[in-house]
Amino acid sequence: MRYFEQQHQPPREGRVEALDKVTGKGKYAAEYKLDGMCYAVLIGSTIASGKIKNMDLTKAKQVKSVIGFVSHLQKPAVPGFATEAMIKASRFGLPIFHTDTIYFKGQPIILVIAETLEDATYAASLVEVEYETAPFNVDFESSYRAVPVQEAGKERGQFDAWSDAAVVVQEEYNIKSEVHHPMEMHATIAQWTSEDHLMLYDKTQGVNNVQQVIAPLFNLKKEHIEVMSEFVGGGFGSGLRVWPHVLAAIMGAKQVKRPVKLMLTRPQMFIGTGYRPASWQGIKLGADLSGKFLGIHHQAKNETSIYERFSDQITRVTRLIYNFDHLKTEDALVPLNINAATWMRGPGDCTGDFAIECAIDELSYKLKMDPLDVRKKNIAATHHPDNKLPWSSNYLMDCMTEGAKRIGWKNRNAAPNAMREGDWHVGYGMSVGMWNAGRNKTSAAIKMMSNGQIIVQTAMTDIGTGTGTGMKNIAHELTGIPRNKITIELGNSNLPPAPSQGGSTGMSSVSGAVVDAVNLLKLKLAEYAAVANLKFKDAPEESIVLSETGISLAHEPSVKVSYSDLWKTNKLDTVVVEATSGPGEERKKYAFCSSAAHFCQVRVHIKTGKVKIDKLICVADGGKIVNEKAAANQMSGAAVGGIGMALMEERRFDHRFGGLIGDDLAGYHFPVNADAPIIDVSFIGKPDPHINPTGAKGLGEVGIIGTAAAIANAIYHATGKRLRDLPITADQILS
């Protein structure tokens, strides 16, 4: 277990895990060394569809240090996959090593295990597989039109009621598939410590989720599976699922009765850990001449694998931001011979928001109105437009006002293709984004020692979002104990249970648990202090004050018991409390959201079509900001992801053979430092009064929801050319 601590008190926003990360002391999933550990390599299919006819392992077995293989022909028992019905009921997705059917090119079919990684890799190259091929399809663009849409959510109003709208935009929008690409590779080390106990070191965004998925597959109690994920080098959604390689490592360890380490290659991550699915959207949007929205019809289709259907829920965001009296949403899935998609930062809403915000921008130019004014006229500022509950807090209007001020929106020439600097077109664009602010049931514990030091614990992982630092800040504010006496312990399934870190719910969820744990600690210490001074007996938690040295009462500061006396009198070594916190009745009374406004200034080169982003402004409403530096880092990182979505990211297929093209960091283009300006991030910073005890709402998603639309809208303003397909590349601009 890693203790995130520092010898000297860091500044408020300093990361508690920083020293461990930069010195190499902190271990990621692939960096543990276990006695007797061996190494595994996955072999992927070389066809996109068909069946395995024969596997020849003869040459591979001759490699000296090879100790085992796992395939559909030779494998340890997985009780949860005993029958086809059980496989389906498990909802695991790809039943690795339990079928001879090939669903996509690169599908894992054999695991080679050896004493060294080099020998495992070499042996894998010697395996020969014979297939029976079948027709396949990996082409979303040529397939989606043949798939009919169906209702996605209840229709609001009547579709025909706005058929005579004065101004209508009806267009189509396309987005290519994108890959998460965290810097840290996905890896798992599996060790069976006994017949019914399993230890996993895994790159995951939720250690308890791994327990819950794996336990029923092997008929284990989830408490008999320990999952460690103390450091995570980025996830962006790729760590929210338990992928087939995790099960492969577990099966391999059971097969050879030794710890097995399996680390994916970068190309294997392209087809093994999900992606944002390619999508098509059709938008019809109508308004009256004053700019008031009358209705919207939003259709969406996304690609999915043929063995597991995944809906990105693209039209969900249509119901969240604006007042549409008449709304109809429909969607469809397009099954292809590709691997399973999953959630990617701002899932679904990021995709849907691009089409909506671009359509609104088009509408504003048709109306000859300021795009900012059109949005302000139609924002659902007081109530959730779908369920009609009042917002607990919603400062999106403030975000727009502040963002416009920061970029100098009023100083731009409103006409498209009217601003130039030398060989560059100059343009301004904007959009907004919103996310349902969630909160999940979470537990946290506090251990306190006699010297006044405390350890705050939860099983939640910190995927780089600053969760541990936020926990430390909350504990410091509530106890008065200096930060250098507060230690944070995270990312182990043996700690108090917590949900996965994702969906912008991490800090919103764990903050409530930390607050409740501190309050329990106060009551527990007051109970012990009452032995020395009866004035502490039955003292309410709000009157109990903790400090670096002892406990006192707010209304009588002179009534104080030192920790040393408290420990001595009660013959204690440590005091331990644990609290569980989660959503309650407030969810029936209020709607909750996080939001952001994005403003962008671009330059587009007249001759080359190159797009350069000069300014990118992001103003967010995330409730109380517990850790401003980490929050700003989240927002800027998400915005950079939006730059990639808008201008360069695309997972490409060779339609002839069904495989990927450019499936590495050289072939897949994503933003680097040179592609992004210093992003101007700011926060409204007003606590939400009902979401949790701290007033903190989620932030990670709204940093990307709307960014791509702001960039596309700025390109239109710069050039007068409306581009509706992402990524927007130079050839589109020049065509």
XYZ file of C-alpha atoms in Angstrom:
735
model
C 0.000 0.000 0.000
C 1.373 3.396 -0.946
C 1.108 6.247 1.505
C 0.980 9.617 -0.253
C 2.902 11.824 2.165
C 5.470 14.598 2.106
C 8.063 15.573 4.644
C 7.329 19.254 4.342
C 3.955 20.929 4.219
C 3.140 21.559 0.536
C 1.248 24.547 -0.773
C -2.515 24.137 -0.864
C -2.611 22.986 -4.470
C 0.515 20.793 -4.347
C -0.127 17.174 -5.318
C 0.248 14.739 -2.443
C 1.652 12.074 -4.783
C 4.023 14.399 -6.659
C 7.320 13.282 -5.090
C 6.505 9.602 -5.551
C 5.693 10.194 -9.207
C 8.682 12.321 -10.165
C 11.222 10.242 -8.221
C 9.949 6.904 -9.467
C 9.070 5.719 -5.969
C 5.440 5.284 -6.938
C 4.641 2.096 -8.827
C 2.228 1.740 -11.695
C 0.518 -1.570 -12.491
C 3.327 -2.967 -14.663
C 6.142 -2.001 -12.276
C 5.677 -4.490 -9.442
C 8.109 -7.399 -9.143
C 6.801 -10.583 -7.546
C 8.731 -13.718 -6.674
C 8.467 -16.236 -9.496
C 6.807 -13.776 -11.864
C 6.667 -14.773 -15.518
C 5.630 -12.840 -18.609
C 2.755 -13.177 -21.045
C 2.174 -11.991 -24.611
C -1.150 -11.975 -26.443
C -1.453 -13.190 -30.015
C -4.188 -11.527 -32.055
C -6.099 -12.920 -35.020
C -4.899 -11.959 -38.481
C -8.394 -12.025 -39.992
C -11.428 -9.831 -39.271
C -14.123 -12.514 -39.391
C -14.347 -16.290 -39.438
C -13.279 -19.236 -37.296
C -10.043 -20.772 -36.053
C -9.417 -24.109 -37.844
C -6.069 -25.076 -36.352
C -3.307 -23.826 -34.052
C 0.241 -25.114 -34.430
C 2.336 -24.427 -31.316
C 5.151 -26.834 -32.202
C 7.808 -24.225 -32.956
C 6.776 -21.968 -30.080
C 7.119 -24.816 -27.581
C 10.770 -25.214 -28.561
C 11.661 -21.803 -27.116
C 13.559 -22.735 -23.969
C 11.796 -20.656 -21.312
C 8.199 -21.050 -22.548
C 6.129 -22.500 -19.728
C 2.561 -22.411 -20.959
C -0.167 -21.391 -23.380
C -3.806 -20.427 -22.978
C -6.313 -20.699 -25.829
C -9.826 -21.993 -26.462
C -8.270 -25.454 -26.792
C -6.170 -25.333 -23.625
C -7.325 -23.272 -20.667
C -8.135 -23.358 -16.967
C -11.788 -23.470 -15.996
C -13.718 -20.205 -15.741
C -16.988 -21.267 -14.048
C -18.794 -18.112 -15.142
C -18.152 -19.056 -18.785
C -19.201 -22.712 -18.458
C -22.060 -22.422 -20.964
C -23.118 -20.075 -23.735
C -26.026 -18.918 -21.582
C -23.688 -18.126 -18.680
C -21.333 -16.232 -20.979
C -24.242 -14.109 -22.166
C -25.495 -13.580 -18.612
C -22.042 -12.468 -17.431
C -22.196 -9.445 -19.789
C -18.410 -9.537 -19.849
C -18.267 -8.748 -23.553
C -15.637 -10.737 -25.410
C -15.468 -14.315 -24.004
C -11.699 -14.547 -24.384
C -10.370 -18.088 -24.984
C -13.928 -19.483 -24.942
C -14.771 -19.333 -28.623
C -13.220 -20.204 -31.968
C -15.209 -17.412 -33.627
C -13.321 -14.335 -34.807
C -15.199 -11.057 -34.481
C -12.467 -8.543 -35.400
C -8.872 -8.396 -36.578
C -6.456 -8.489 -33.680
C -8.879 -10.347 -31.390
C -6.811 -12.106 -28.670
C -6.741 -15.852 -29.401
C -3.642 -17.210 -27.627
C -1.654 -16.236 -24.540
C 2.015 -17.257 -24.537
C 3.747 -17.410 -21.132
C 7.518 -17.567 -20.639
C 10.209 -16.813 -18.092
C 11.148 -13.624 -19.945
C 9.257 -11.090 -22.023
C 11.719 -11.560 -24.864
C 11.121 -15.312 -25.038
C 7.364 -14.896 -24.804
C 7.458 -12.383 -27.657
C 9.667 -14.620 -29.784
C 7.558 -17.690 -29.132
C 4.415 -15.769 -30.060
C 5.969 -14.985 -33.452
C 6.382 -18.730 -34.103
C 2.751 -19.705 -33.538
C 0.919 -20.656 -36.724
C -2.864 -20.338 -36.969
C -5.123 -21.554 -39.772
C -8.489 -19.863 -40.266
C -11.756 -20.293 -42.064
C -12.524 -16.773 -43.261
C -15.923 -15.101 -43.528
C -17.153 -11.790 -44.978
C -16.600 -8.743 -42.779
C -17.460 -5.056 -42.643
C -15.515 -2.303 -40.876
C -16.834 0.649 -42.897
C -19.139 2.834 -40.798
C -19.570 5.502 -43.464
C -20.979 3.094 -46.036
C -23.154 1.277 -43.488
C -24.949 3.706 -41.209
C -27.615 4.907 -43.653
C -29.060 1.390 -43.959
C -29.682 1.152 -40.213
C -33.036 2.646 -39.132
C -33.295 4.862 -36.051
C -35.595 4.278 -33.103
C -36.918 6.465 -30.314
C -34.308 7.511 -27.740
C -36.182 8.964 -24.778
C -39.669 10.358 -24.527
C -40.719 12.913 -27.120
C -41.448 16.372 -25.733
C -44.254 18.394 -27.324
C -45.167 17.596 -30.921
C -42.827 17.184 -33.874
C -45.216 18.841 -36.333
C -45.920 21.842 -34.114
C -42.907 23.795 -35.393
C -42.978 22.780 -39.055
C -43.567 26.417 -40.045
C -40.664 27.843 -38.009
C -39.374 31.091 -39.505
C -35.747 29.937 -39.467
C -34.625 26.304 -39.754
C -31.235 24.600 -39.850
C -31.200 21.012 -41.061
C -27.760 19.455 -41.456
C -25.665 16.325 -40.903
C -22.542 15.998 -38.762
C -19.934 13.235 -38.738
C -17.181 12.430 -36.246
C -14.457 9.841 -36.759
C -13.586 7.308 -34.075
C -11.035 8.401 -31.455
C -8.765 6.458 -29.086
C -8.125 7.319 -25.413
C -4.317 7.011 -25.507
C -3.252 7.411 -21.880
C 0.540 7.514 -21.665
C 0.610 4.549 -19.281
C -0.014 1.276 -21.082
C -2.716 -1.048 -19.815
C -1.184 -3.867 -17.783
C -2.183 -6.518 -15.266
C -0.170 -8.688 -12.904
C -2.206 -11.635 -11.606
C -1.260 -13.921 -8.726
C -3.323 -16.701 -7.176
C -2.147 -16.648 -3.559
C -4.336 -19.701 -2.881
C -7.056 -21.656 -4.656
C -9.678 -19.067 -3.730
C -7.652 -15.880 -3.261
C -6.479 -13.651 -6.100
C -4.169 -10.619 -6.113
C -4.283 -8.190 -9.036
C -2.092 -5.200 -9.836
C -4.138 -3.559 -12.540
C -4.422 -0.305 -14.448
C -8.014 0.553 -13.645
C -10.192 3.502 -12.713
C -12.068 1.416 -10.151
C -10.559 -1.341 -7.994
C -13.928 -2.364 -6.524
C -15.390 -2.653 -10.021
C -12.661 -5.164 -10.952
C -13.585 -7.215 -7.875
C -17.263 -7.172 -8.773
C -16.667 -8.265 -12.374
C -14.068 -10.998 -11.751
C -15.519 -12.565 -8.571
C -18.606 -14.206 -10.171
C -16.562 -15.527 -13.098
C -14.528 -17.684 -10.687
C -17.192 -18.184 -7.992
C -15.109 -16.174 -5.544
C -16.145 -13.865 -2.757
C -15.222 -10.379 -3.909
C -13.325 -9.872 -0.635
C -11.024 -12.700 -1.757
C -9.834 -10.593 -4.681
C -7.419 -7.809 -3.771
C -6.951 -5.188 -6.473
C -4.163 -2.618 -6.328
C -4.131 0.488 -8.510
C -2.302 3.104 -6.476
C -0.952 5.098 -9.425
C -2.720 5.505 -12.762
C -1.116 7.279 -15.691
C -4.319 8.562 -17.250
C -7.506 6.743 -18.117
C -10.007 9.051 -19.887
C -12.538 6.210 -19.681
C -10.316 3.371 -20.912
C -9.969 2.103 -17.328
C -13.681 2.013 -16.536
C -14.132 -1.452 -18.049
C -12.543 -4.790 -17.144
C -11.039 -5.714 -20.492
C -10.296 -9.231 -21.823
C -6.560 -8.934 -21.166
C -7.244 -8.763 -17.421
C -9.062 -12.098 -17.570
C -6.288 -13.466 -19.790
C -3.654 -12.672 -17.145
C -5.793 -14.282 -14.423
C -6.280 -17.430 -16.507
C -2.579 -17.512 -17.341
C -1.622 -17.324 -13.672
C -4.007 -20.156 -12.885
C -2.604 -22.217 -15.742
C 1.067 -21.999 -14.741
C 0.479 -21.551 -10.980
C 2.755 -18.513 -10.870
C 2.330 -14.735 -10.990
C 1.823 -13.583 -14.591
C 2.444 -10.114 -15.957
C 0.675 -9.034 -19.142
C 1.264 -5.601 -20.640
C -0.403 -4.488 -23.853
C 1.494 -2.910 -26.702
C 0.319 0.393 -28.123
C -1.274 -1.293 -31.192
C -3.028 -3.738 -28.861
C -4.483 -0.810 -26.921
C -6.055 0.417 -30.179
C -8.135 -2.763 -30.326
C -8.176 -3.812 -26.672
C -9.211 -0.947 -24.407
C -12.046 0.836 -26.192
C -12.477 4.082 -28.132
C -15.010 6.830 -28.813
C -17.160 5.316 -31.563
C -17.537 6.960 -34.966
C -20.874 8.691 -35.313
C -23.362 10.318 -37.659
C -25.866 12.922 -36.511
C -28.786 14.643 -38.166
C -30.055 17.883 -36.634
C -33.151 19.850 -37.517
C -33.442 23.026 -35.431
C -36.119 25.695 -35.685
C -36.547 29.172 -34.191
C -38.752 32.236 -34.561
C -37.386 35.555 -35.793
C -36.584 36.696 -32.254
C -34.205 33.768 -31.872
C -36.380 31.699 -29.528
C -35.959 27.978 -30.144
C -39.161 26.245 -31.202
C -38.051 22.660 -31.622
C -35.261 20.205 -32.329
C -35.106 16.805 -33.978
C -31.850 15.038 -33.157
C -30.915 11.712 -34.721
C -27.677 9.865 -34.001
C -25.962 6.622 -34.968
C -22.727 5.179 -33.620
C -20.622 2.192 -34.597
C -20.447 -0.828 -32.304
C -18.948 -4.304 -32.254
C -21.031 -7.254 -33.433
C -20.442 -9.210 -30.201
C -21.347 -6.410 -27.787
C -23.715 -3.531 -28.479
C -22.564 -0.184 -27.094
C -24.698 2.952 -27.263
C -22.880 6.229 -26.644
C -26.231 7.908 -25.832
C -25.373 10.800 -28.111
C -28.780 12.487 -27.923
C -28.819 12.596 -24.102
C -27.274 16.076 -23.961
C -30.070 17.419 -26.212
C -32.377 17.276 -23.190
C -30.060 19.075 -20.805
C -28.985 22.597 -21.780
C -31.725 24.449 -23.670
C -35.461 25.028 -23.458
C -36.985 23.167 -26.398
C -40.771 23.065 -26.162
C -40.769 20.427 -28.878
C -38.041 17.775 -28.889
C -37.627 14.435 -30.591
C -34.530 12.246 -30.256
C -33.741 9.001 -32.071
C -30.682 6.798 -32.322
C -29.303 3.558 -33.754
C -26.308 1.240 -33.480
C -24.285 0.123 -36.499
C -22.676 -3.312 -35.828
C -19.299 -3.885 -37.462
C -16.372 -6.322 -37.264
C -14.515 -4.126 -34.803
C -13.643 -4.324 -31.114
C -15.921 -2.983 -28.391
C -16.247 0.768 -27.887
C -16.530 2.371 -24.468
C -16.934 5.666 -22.690
C -14.372 8.322 -23.576
C -14.061 11.636 -21.768
C -17.398 13.432 -21.999
C -18.972 10.241 -23.415
C -21.919 10.728 -25.738
C -22.557 14.276 -24.583
C -19.276 15.445 -26.109
C -20.312 13.969 -29.464
C -23.902 15.218 -29.326
C -22.945 18.668 -28.118
C -20.727 19.187 -31.170
C -23.672 18.817 -33.545
C -26.077 20.866 -31.421
C -23.664 23.739 -30.817
C -22.656 23.913 -34.482
C -26.313 23.905 -35.545
C -27.080 26.724 -33.104
C -24.146 28.672 -34.507
C -25.511 28.195 -38.034
C -28.935 29.295 -36.852
C -27.526 32.471 -35.308
C -25.942 33.517 -38.599
C -29.206 32.858 -40.432
C -30.955 35.048 -37.860
C -28.171 37.658 -38.106
C -27.900 37.523 -34.323
C -24.904 37.227 -32.027
C -24.299 33.494 -31.295
C -23.820 34.412 -27.636
C -27.165 36.216 -27.459
C -29.018 33.331 -29.119
C -27.707 30.936 -26.495
C -28.495 33.242 -23.586
C -32.054 33.620 -24.848
C -32.604 29.851 -24.774
C -30.548 28.437 -21.889
C -32.635 26.476 -19.363
C -31.241 28.571 -16.519
C -33.660 27.763 -13.691
C -35.018 24.248 -14.273
C -33.929 21.009 -15.904
C -35.795 21.141 -19.218
C -36.669 17.442 -19.219
C -37.674 16.547 -15.660
C -38.627 20.134 -14.691
C -36.806 19.958 -11.346
C -35.178 23.241 -10.268
C -31.420 23.370 -10.666
C -29.635 23.164 -7.349
C -27.195 25.594 -8.968
C -26.552 26.552 -12.571
C -24.146 29.375 -13.411
C -23.786 28.742 -17.138
C -24.974 32.296 -17.870
C -22.135 33.612 -15.716
C -19.699 31.324 -17.528
C -20.742 32.770 -20.900
C -20.526 36.360 -19.702
C -17.073 35.861 -18.212
C -15.762 33.930 -21.220
C -16.936 36.588 -23.662
C -15.211 39.236 -21.577
C -11.950 37.309 -21.420
C -11.663 36.769 -25.165
C -12.906 40.225 -26.181
C -15.980 38.847 -27.952
C -17.578 42.257 -28.482
C -14.538 43.522 -30.406
C -14.724 40.924 -33.169
C -16.176 41.704 -36.603
C -19.440 39.760 -36.621
C -19.290 39.007 -40.354
C -17.656 35.708 -41.461
C -14.455 35.866 -43.511
C -13.965 39.536 -42.632
C -10.897 39.521 -40.368
C -7.347 38.972 -41.657
C -3.774 39.312 -40.463
C -1.396 38.930 -43.402
C -1.879 35.454 -44.880
C -4.174 34.373 -42.057
C -7.940 34.447 -41.704
C -8.915 35.277 -38.113
C -12.079 33.993 -36.488
C -13.912 33.707 -33.181
C -16.205 30.896 -32.072
C -18.010 29.810 -28.966
C -20.086 26.991 -27.541
C -21.310 25.699 -24.209
C -21.220 22.307 -22.535
C -23.076 20.713 -19.660
C -22.962 17.463 -17.700
C -25.309 15.906 -15.164
C -23.440 16.372 -11.879
C -23.538 12.999 -10.168
C -22.649 11.677 -6.745
C -22.169 8.033 -5.758
C -22.135 6.125 -2.508
C -18.574 6.258 -1.153
C -16.809 5.265 2.043
C -13.770 6.796 3.725
C -11.898 6.032 6.931
C -9.620 8.069 9.162
C -6.913 6.662 11.408
C -5.542 9.024 14.040
C -2.339 8.523 16.005
C -1.400 9.930 19.415
C 0.892 12.550 17.868
C -2.066 14.096 16.030
C -1.226 12.641 12.616
C -4.096 11.207 10.583
C -4.411 8.846 7.616
C -7.420 9.307 5.319
C -8.317 6.180 3.352
C -10.594 5.216 0.467
C -10.462 2.588 -2.275
C -11.050 5.223 -4.977
C -8.208 5.625 -7.436
C -6.611 8.943 -8.333
C -6.219 8.903 -12.119
C -4.297 12.165 -12.127
C -7.262 14.363 -11.239
C -5.907 15.360 -7.814
C -8.354 13.313 -5.730
C -5.818 12.671 -2.985
C -4.877 16.327 -2.744
C -8.521 17.348 -2.597
C -9.104 14.876 0.240
C -6.151 16.292 2.132
C -7.401 19.863 1.684
C -10.852 18.946 2.986
C -9.447 17.099 5.991
C -7.159 20.040 6.786
C -9.946 22.606 6.560
C -12.241 20.612 8.839
C -9.715 19.494 11.453
C -7.121 22.258 11.534
C -4.449 19.560 11.406
C -1.514 20.731 9.236
C -1.241 19.161 5.812
C 2.147 17.665 6.606
C 0.444 15.606 9.327
C -2.238 14.273 6.953
C -1.528 11.182 4.844
C -3.749 9.930 2.029
C -4.112 6.256 1.172
C -5.891 5.297 -2.070
C -6.350 2.700 -4.768
C -6.592 -0.600 -2.891
C -9.724 -2.721 -2.720
C -9.022 -3.533 0.956
C -9.704 0.100 1.831
C -13.223 1.475 2.419
C -15.229 0.833 -0.776
C -15.648 3.518 -3.395
C -16.986 3.808 -6.953
C -14.824 4.059 -10.037
C -13.142 7.365 -10.789
C -15.085 8.551 -13.817
C -18.070 10.526 -15.037
C -16.953 13.620 -13.106
C -18.170 12.033 -9.869
C -14.878 11.408 -8.051
C -14.485 14.473 -5.844
C -18.227 15.020 -5.593
C -18.556 11.520 -4.122
C -15.465 11.129 -1.955
C -15.641 14.637 -0.464
C -18.886 13.810 1.320
C -17.360 10.648 2.766
C -14.338 12.553 4.064
C -16.563 15.192 5.677
C -18.667 12.521 7.378
C -15.553 10.658 8.533
C -14.157 13.852 10.086
C -17.438 14.417 11.902
C -17.360 10.864 13.242
C -13.774 11.422 14.355
C -14.826 14.536 16.238
C -17.597 12.671 18.063
C -15.318 9.740 18.846
C -12.590 11.978 20.247
C -15.149 13.951 22.260
C -16.357 10.680 23.763
C -12.815 9.891 24.902
C -12.213 13.487 26.017
C -15.284 13.291 28.246
C -13.367 10.898 30.502
C -11.090 13.816 31.377
C -13.679 16.598 31.139
C -17.437 15.970 31.283
C -18.137 19.105 29.230
C -17.322 17.021 26.153
C -20.043 14.496 26.968
C -22.714 14.462 24.242
C -21.202 17.562 22.608
C -22.678 18.125 19.106
C -20.212 17.745 16.266
C -20.529 21.397 15.204
C -19.215 22.516 18.615
C -16.174 20.226 18.562
C -12.933 21.802 17.377
C -9.832 19.824 16.471
C -6.346 21.243 16.122
C -2.776 20.088 15.720
C -2.432 19.401 19.436
C -5.837 18.553 20.857
C -9.614 18.848 21.050
C -11.620 21.802 22.366
C -15.109 23.306 22.321
C -16.016 26.207 20.051
C -18.113 28.031 22.639
C -15.525 27.445 25.403
C -12.026 27.508 23.874
C -10.455 27.104 27.295
C -12.039 23.642 27.601
C -9.342 21.570 25.946
C -7.809 18.103 26.146
C -4.487 17.389 24.484
C -4.128 14.332 22.293
C -1.346 13.016 24.516
C -3.624 13.185 27.592
C -6.548 11.739 25.679
C -4.474 8.771 24.485
C -2.924 8.203 27.917
C -6.201 8.434 29.838
C -8.005 6.024 27.539
C -4.992 3.744 26.934
C -5.267 4.095 23.163
C -2.866 3.477 20.298
C -5.036 4.753 17.457
C -8.562 5.924 16.841
C -10.280 4.627 13.692
C -13.569 5.770 12.194
C -15.257 4.966 8.899
C -18.145 6.755 7.211
C -20.278 6.127 4.139
C -21.842 9.003 2.265
C -24.035 9.190 -0.796
C -26.945 10.880 -2.538
C -30.250 11.196 -0.727
C -33.627 12.880 -0.905
C -32.091 15.994 -2.489
C -32.005 14.107 -5.806
C -35.811 14.035 -5.796
C -36.034 17.780 -5.155
C -33.319 19.234 -7.388
C -31.469 18.665 -10.638
C -27.679 18.937 -10.635
C -25.328 20.022 -13.388
C -21.800 21.156 -14.103
C -21.283 23.460 -17.059
C -18.734 25.433 -19.052
C -18.518 28.062 -21.755
C -15.806 27.748 -24.405
C -14.499 30.640 -26.489
C -11.905 30.294 -29.194
C -9.847 32.528 -31.483
C -8.256 30.830 -34.479
C -6.106 31.740 -37.426
C -6.490 29.810 -40.681
C -3.730 30.100 -43.267
C -5.065 31.255 -46.630
C -2.702 29.120 -48.730
C -2.100 25.971 -46.650
C -5.349 25.624 -44.702
C -3.416 25.222 -41.465
C -5.439 26.024 -38.349
C -3.679 27.686 -35.431
C -5.518 28.201 -32.162
C -4.422 31.515 -30.703
C -6.700 31.657 -27.685
C -8.878 29.111 -25.911
C -10.992 30.280 -22.978
C -12.844 27.906 -20.688
C -14.996 29.186 -17.819
C -16.603 26.482 -15.697
C -19.206 26.091 -13.003
C -18.016 23.163 -10.905
C -19.345 24.282 -7.544
C -16.730 24.776 -4.848
C -13.233 24.227 -6.213
C -11.452 22.091 -3.629
C -8.082 22.172 -5.401
C -7.830 24.951 -7.986
C -4.555 23.952 -9.612
C -5.627 20.338 -10.191
C -9.061 21.496 -11.335
C -7.496 23.862 -13.876
C -5.220 21.055 -15.053
C -8.264 18.861 -15.616
C -10.002 21.534 -17.631
C -6.999 22.402 -19.788
C -6.217 18.733 -20.421
C -9.806 18.111 -21.460
C -9.728 21.149 -23.749
C -6.588 19.809 -25.432
C -8.536 16.598 -26.021
C -11.168 18.766 -27.690
C -8.493 20.235 -29.962
C -7.565 16.721 -31.047
C -11.197 15.843 -31.644
C -11.698 18.961 -33.744
C -8.539 18.963 -35.831
C -6.655 15.660 -36.007
C -7.785 12.509 -34.198
C -9.034 9.610 -36.319
C -8.835 5.817 -35.939
C -8.435 4.538 -39.491
C -9.227 1.144 -41.016
C -7.985 -0.689 -44.078
C -11.351 -1.714 -45.481
C -9.765 -4.429 -47.630
C -8.389 -6.477 -44.735
C -10.321 -5.147 -41.752
C -7.326 -3.965 -39.753
C -6.216 -0.620 -38.406
C -3.819 1.760 -40.111
C -1.359 3.879 -38.137
C -2.144 2.157 -34.857
C 0.662 3.716 -32.835
C 1.656 7.133 -31.512
C 3.398 7.994 -34.770
C 0.470 7.147 -37.031
C -2.379 8.433 -34.867
C -2.265 12.213 -34.638
C -3.223 13.911 -31.401
C -2.358 17.327 -29.962
C 1.055 18.098 -28.528
C 2.246 21.291 -26.825
C 2.780 23.053 -30.150
C -0.882 22.529 -31.085
C -2.365 24.236 -28.034
C -2.078 27.722 -26.589
C -1.855 28.355 -22.862
C -5.491 27.649 -22.088
C -7.247 30.310 -20.044
C -9.239 28.439 -17.382
C -11.340 30.077 -14.697
C -14.114 29.032 -12.333
C -17.292 30.579 -11.013
C -16.413 28.886 -7.726
C -19.786 29.114 -5.983
C -20.576 26.035 -3.831
C -23.638 24.025 -4.755
C -25.908 24.135 -1.685
C -27.360 20.634 -2.004
C -25.082 18.272 -3.931
C -22.867 17.196 -0.992
C -21.384 18.632 2.229
C -18.575 20.471 0.409
C -20.569 21.953 -2.483
C -18.106 20.511 -5.030
C -19.452 19.391 -8.434
C -17.650 17.406 -11.135
C -15.411 19.061 -13.727
C -13.568 16.580 -15.941
C -16.221 16.181 -18.630
C -17.258 19.800 -19.207
C -13.705 20.734 -20.156
C -14.137 18.842 -23.426
C -17.898 19.040 -23.996
C -18.178 21.964 -26.411
C -14.504 22.561 -27.174
C -14.596 21.023 -30.665
C -17.732 22.983 -31.554
C -16.133 26.272 -30.459
C -13.167 25.546 -32.738
C -15.353 24.563 -35.711
C -17.486 27.670 -35.229
C -14.354 29.830 -35.096
C -13.122 28.291 -38.358
C -16.435 29.198 -39.987
C -16.198 32.769 -38.716
C -12.621 32.980 -40.023
C -13.238 31.507 -43.480
C -16.968 31.567 -44.159
C -16.781 27.827 -44.774
C -19.019 25.609 -42.626
C -17.309 22.269 -41.957
C -19.441 19.673 -40.219
C -17.191 16.602 -40.236
C -14.475 15.960 -37.651
C -11.569 16.067 -37.731
C -11.355 19.297 -39.736
C -8.196 18.987 -41.819
C -6.425 21.316 -44.222
C -7.744 19.493 -47.292
C -11.334 20.158 -46.171
C -10.593 23.840 -45.678
C -8.937 24.168 -49.087
C -11.381 21.999 -51.056
